[in-house]
């Protein structure tokens, strides 16, 4: 593998950086809203699962007393 000079490396980085497509503000807002919705749904799901497991463990430990 051939070594690249620092100047050529910087030129390659600039060339690659020009290929970046940044999201529009509308896309960013839509993505943020979707993340908040999914976070809410998953937090409610895991809260429910945790509550059920807590009830099961409490019931099992009450049998051992």
CSV table of C-alpha atoms in Angstrom, one decimal:
chain,number,residue,atom,x,y,z
A,1,UNK,CA,0.0,0.0,0.0
A,2,UNK,CA,1.5,3.3,-1.1
A,3,UNK,CA,1.9,6.1,1.4
A,4,UNK,CA,0.0,9.3,0.9
A,5,UNK,CA,1.5,12.7,1.5
A,6,UNK,CA,-0.2,15.0,4.1
A,7,UNK,CA,-1.3,17.4,1.4
A,8,UNK,CA,-2.8,14.7,-0.8
A,9,UNK,CA,-4.6,13.3,2.3
A,10,UNK,CA,-6.1,16.7,3.1
A,11,UNK,CA,-7.3,17.0,-0.6
A,12,UNK,CA,-8.9,13.5,-0.4
A,13,UNK,CA,-10.6,14.5,2.9
A,14,UNK,CA,-12.0,17.7,1.3
A,15,UNK,CA,-13.2,15.7,-1.8
A,16,UNK,CA,-15.0,13.2,0.4
A,17,UNK,CA,-16.4,16.0,2.6
A,18,UNK,CA,-18.0,17.6,-0.4
A,19,UNK,CA,-20.0,14.3,-1.0
A,20,UNK,CA,-21.8,14.6,2.3
A,21,UNK,CA,-25.5,15.3,2.0
A,22,UNK,CA,-26.8,17.1,5.1
A,23,UNK,CA,-30.5,16.6,6.0
A,24,UNK,CA,-32.8,19.5,5.6
A,25,UNK,CA,-34.3,21.2,8.7
A,26,UNK,CA,-37.7,19.5,7.9
A,27,UNK,CA,-36.0,16.1,7.8
A,28,UNK,CA,-34.3,16.8,11.1
A,29,UNK,CA,-37.6,17.8,12.8
A,30,UNK,CA,-39.3,14.7,11.4
A,31,UNK,CA,-36.6,12.4,12.6
A,32,UNK,CA,-36.6,14.0,16.0
A,33,UNK,CA,-40.3,13.6,16.3
A,34,UNK,CA,-40.1,9.9,15.3
A,35,UNK,CA,-37.3,9.3,17.9
A,36,UNK,CA,-39.4,10.9,20.6
A,37,UNK,CA,-42.4,8.8,19.7
A,38,UNK,CA,-40.4,5.6,19.6
A,39,UNK,CA,-38.7,6.4,22.8
A,40,UNK,CA,-42.1,7.0,24.5
A,41,UNK,CA,-43.5,3.7,23.1
A,42,UNK,CA,-40.5,1.7,24.2
A,43,UNK,CA,-40.3,3.3,27.6
A,44,UNK,CA,-44.0,2.4,28.2
A,45,UNK,CA,-43.3,-1.2,27.0
A,46,UNK,CA,-40.3,-1.7,29.2
A,47,UNK,CA,-42.2,-0.1,32.2
A,48,UNK,CA,-45.0,-2.6,31.6
A,49,UNK,CA,-42.5,-5.6,31.3
A,50,UNK,CA,-40.7,-4.4,34.5
A,51,UNK,CA,-44.0,-4.1,36.4
A,52,UNK,CA,-45.0,-7.6,35.4
A,53,UNK,CA,-41.7,-9.1,36.3
A,54,UNK,CA,-41.7,-7.2,39.6
A,55,UNK,CA,-45.1,-8.7,40.4
A,56,UNK,CA,-44.0,-12.2,39.5
A,57,UNK,CA,-40.8,-12.0,41.6
A,58,UNK,CA,-42.8,-10.5,44.5
A,59,UNK,CA,-45.3,-13.3,44.3
A,60,UNK,CA,-42.6,-15.9,44.2
A,61,UNK,CA,-40.7,-14.4,47.1
A,62,UNK,CA,-44.0,-14.3,49.1
A,63,UNK,CA,-44.3,-18.1,48.6
A,64,UNK,CA,-40.9,-18.6,50.2
A,65,UNK,CA,-41.8,-16.9,53.4
